[in-house]
């Protein structure tokens, strides 16, 4: 048991993963009881890798045939993406059995801890990863925001040290990333491995890649009609951040919806990390990722 970075809640070390106490019972129950269906789509990520963005993109891609016709009633304009694509471990408080197919569900669990039916069924997994330095800075801001504007911010150096030791929600980071990376190489039709940096660089190409992976490719007509660009704009940080649904209210975990939208930049770590922090993180990345020929842009 360890104190968490976020919200001072505790983390429990369970089978190689630090799990926040808020969701422990949901995790254990979903591990035992969740039955994946062949047409489920599961989004997985380490927190602060772009989960909310991917939830919005997946929801739009899957529902695009009717979404834009709904105009102002488009669910993404009325609800936070976490409401539309729930986490599996909230299944106790929401009846995921009644969600019409294809079910869009999410998890922050390590690959090794996924409920077995996710691996044995034909469901698809989309994983989004992010450079750990930006991810850490995003997590630090998130945790400070939860503390409140008036409160003393969390100590950056102390939080960084814990992150480097793998002690953060759903950490260690490198085990998270490598678990899905290795699995995606073995099962490329089942697991699509994405990087936040690449999504930012060329969102349209990645939207098409996602649709093809889900076996829902865009038709020529859709491309001509600009559906990809419509999805890109609908799910942009600027658009989502300024919607009333995302400015107000809280997620099922009890965190403010607004805390999930900040800068959305690549390389924001340069504004916060010292040279020695960067050196430490680069050394870890080299040690952990080097032998797998895996790296992040920095
Ligand atoms: P920053 O804190 O660096 O701005 P998660 O959804 O996994 O919690 O990740 C949150 C991070 O994704 C935050 O990063 C947030 O600003 C960014 N984000 C949220 N919505 C986004 C969007 N539509 N496009 C790009 N980035 C987005």
PDB file of C-alpha atoms and ligand atoms in Angstrom, residues 45-53 56 82 108 130 134 137-139 141-142 196 200 235-238 240 259-265 268, ligand 1:
ATOM      1  CA  UNK A  45      -4.266   3.310 -21.821  1.00  0.00           C
ATOM      2  CA  UNK A  46      -2.177   4.436 -18.905  1.00  0.00           C
ATOM      3  CA  UNK A  47      -3.960   7.517 -17.433  1.00  0.00           C
ATOM      4  CA  UNK A  48      -3.045  10.837 -19.119  1.00  0.00           C
ATOM      5  CA  UNK A  49      -2.102   9.283 -22.452  1.00  0.00           C
ATOM      6  CA  UNK A  50      -5.091  10.722 -24.326  1.00  0.00           C
ATOM      7  CA  UNK A  51      -7.819   8.338 -23.135  1.00  0.00           C
ATOM      8  CA  UNK A  52     -10.564  10.986 -23.275  1.00  0.00           C
ATOM      9  CA  UNK A  53      -9.619  11.972 -26.834  1.00  0.00           C
ATOM     10  CA  UNK A  56     -14.413  10.640 -28.361  1.00  0.00           C
ATOM     11  CA  UNK A  82     -16.113   9.061 -20.177  1.00  0.00           C
ATOM     12  CA  UNK A 108      -6.420   1.356 -17.590  1.00  0.00           C
ATOM     13  CA  UNK A 130       2.317   8.800 -24.689  1.00  0.00           C
ATOM     14  CA  UNK A 134       4.453  14.580 -21.049  1.00  0.00           C
ATOM     15  CA  UNK A 137       3.448  16.428 -16.395  1.00  0.00           C
ATOM     16  CA  UNK A 138      -0.173  15.881 -17.378  1.00  0.00           C
ATOM     17  CA  UNK A 139      -0.681  13.641 -14.337  1.00  0.00           C
ATOM     18  CA  UNK A 141      -1.307  18.965 -13.315  1.00  0.00           C
ATOM     19  CA  UNK A 142      -4.328  16.687 -12.971  1.00  0.00           C
ATOM     20  CA  UNK A 196      -0.384  10.349 -28.751  1.00  0.00           C
ATOM     21  CA  UNK A 200      -1.373  14.889 -32.866  1.00  0.00           C
ATOM     22  CA  UNK A 235     -13.141  15.609 -31.158  1.00  0.00           C
ATOM     23  CA  UNK A 236     -10.568  18.393 -31.080  1.00  0.00           C
ATOM     24  CA  UNK A 237      -9.404  19.593 -27.695  1.00  0.00           C
ATOM     25  CA  UNK A 238     -10.668  23.122 -28.434  1.00  0.00           C
ATOM     26  CA  UNK A 240     -14.510  19.348 -26.400  1.00  0.00           C
ATOM     27  CA  UNK A 259      -9.787  18.214 -15.418  1.00  0.00           C
ATOM     28  CA  UNK A 260      -9.459  15.941 -18.461  1.00  0.00           C
ATOM     29  CA  UNK A 261      -8.829  18.833 -20.863  1.00  0.00           C
ATOM     30  CA  UNK A 262      -5.744  20.997 -20.485  1.00  0.00           C
ATOM     31  CA  UNK A 263      -3.133  21.917 -23.127  1.00  0.00           C
ATOM     32  CA  UNK A 264      -2.876  18.769 -25.204  1.00  0.00           C
ATOM     33  CA  UNK A 265       0.641  19.598 -26.390  1.00  0.00           C
ATOM     34  CA  UNK A 268       5.124  20.449 -22.512  1.00  0.00           C
TER      35      UNK A 268
HETATM   36  P1  LIG B   1      -2.324  17.576 -21.035  1.00  0.00           P
HETATM   37  O1  LIG B   1      -2.480  17.541 -19.554  1.00  0.00           O
HETATM   38  O2  LIG B   1      -0.904  17.398 -21.466  1.00  0.00           O
HETATM   39  O3  LIG B   1      -2.950  18.754 -21.670  1.00  0.00           O
HETATM   40  P2  LIG B   1      -6.423  11.287 -20.366  1.00  0.00           P
HETATM   41  O4  LIG B   1      -7.625  11.530 -21.201  1.00  0.00           O
HETATM   42  O5  LIG B   1      -5.770   9.971 -20.628  1.00  0.00           O
HETATM   43  O6  LIG B   1      -6.683  11.564 -18.933  1.00  0.00           O
HETATM   44  O7  LIG B   1      -5.324  12.342 -20.857  1.00  0.00           O
HETATM   45  C1  LIG B   1      -5.471  13.727 -20.619  1.00  0.00           C
HETATM   46  C2  LIG B   1      -4.543  14.459 -21.565  1.00  0.00           C
HETATM   47  O8  LIG B   1      -5.090  14.425 -22.888  1.00  0.00           O
HETATM   48  C3  LIG B   1      -4.413  15.925 -21.200  1.00  0.00           C
HETATM   49  O9  LIG B   1      -3.099  16.309 -21.626  1.00  0.00           O
HETATM   50  C4  LIG B   1      -5.501  16.553 -22.055  1.00  0.00           C
HETATM   51  O10 LIG B   1      -5.358  17.928 -22.272  1.00  0.00           O
HETATM   52  C5  LIG B   1      -5.334  15.754 -23.350  1.00  0.00           C
HETATM   53  N1  LIG B   1      -6.546  15.776 -24.169  1.00  0.00           N
HETATM   54  C6  LIG B   1      -7.837  15.687 -23.763  1.00  0.00           C
HETATM   55  N2  LIG B   1      -8.666  15.761 -24.804  1.00  0.00           N
HETATM   56  C7  LIG B   1      -7.892  15.908 -25.898  1.00  0.00           C
HETATM   57  C8  LIG B   1      -8.184  16.081 -27.295  1.00  0.00           C
HETATM   58  N3  LIG B   1      -9.419  16.103 -27.730  1.00  0.00           N
HETATM   59  N4  LIG B   1      -7.135  16.196 -28.139  1.00  0.00           N
HETATM   60  C9  LIG B   1      -5.861  16.171 -27.692  1.00  0.00           C
HETATM   61  N5  LIG B   1      -5.529  16.039 -26.395  1.00  0.00           N
HETATM   62  C10 LIG B   1      -6.526  15.915 -25.506  1.00  0.00           C
END
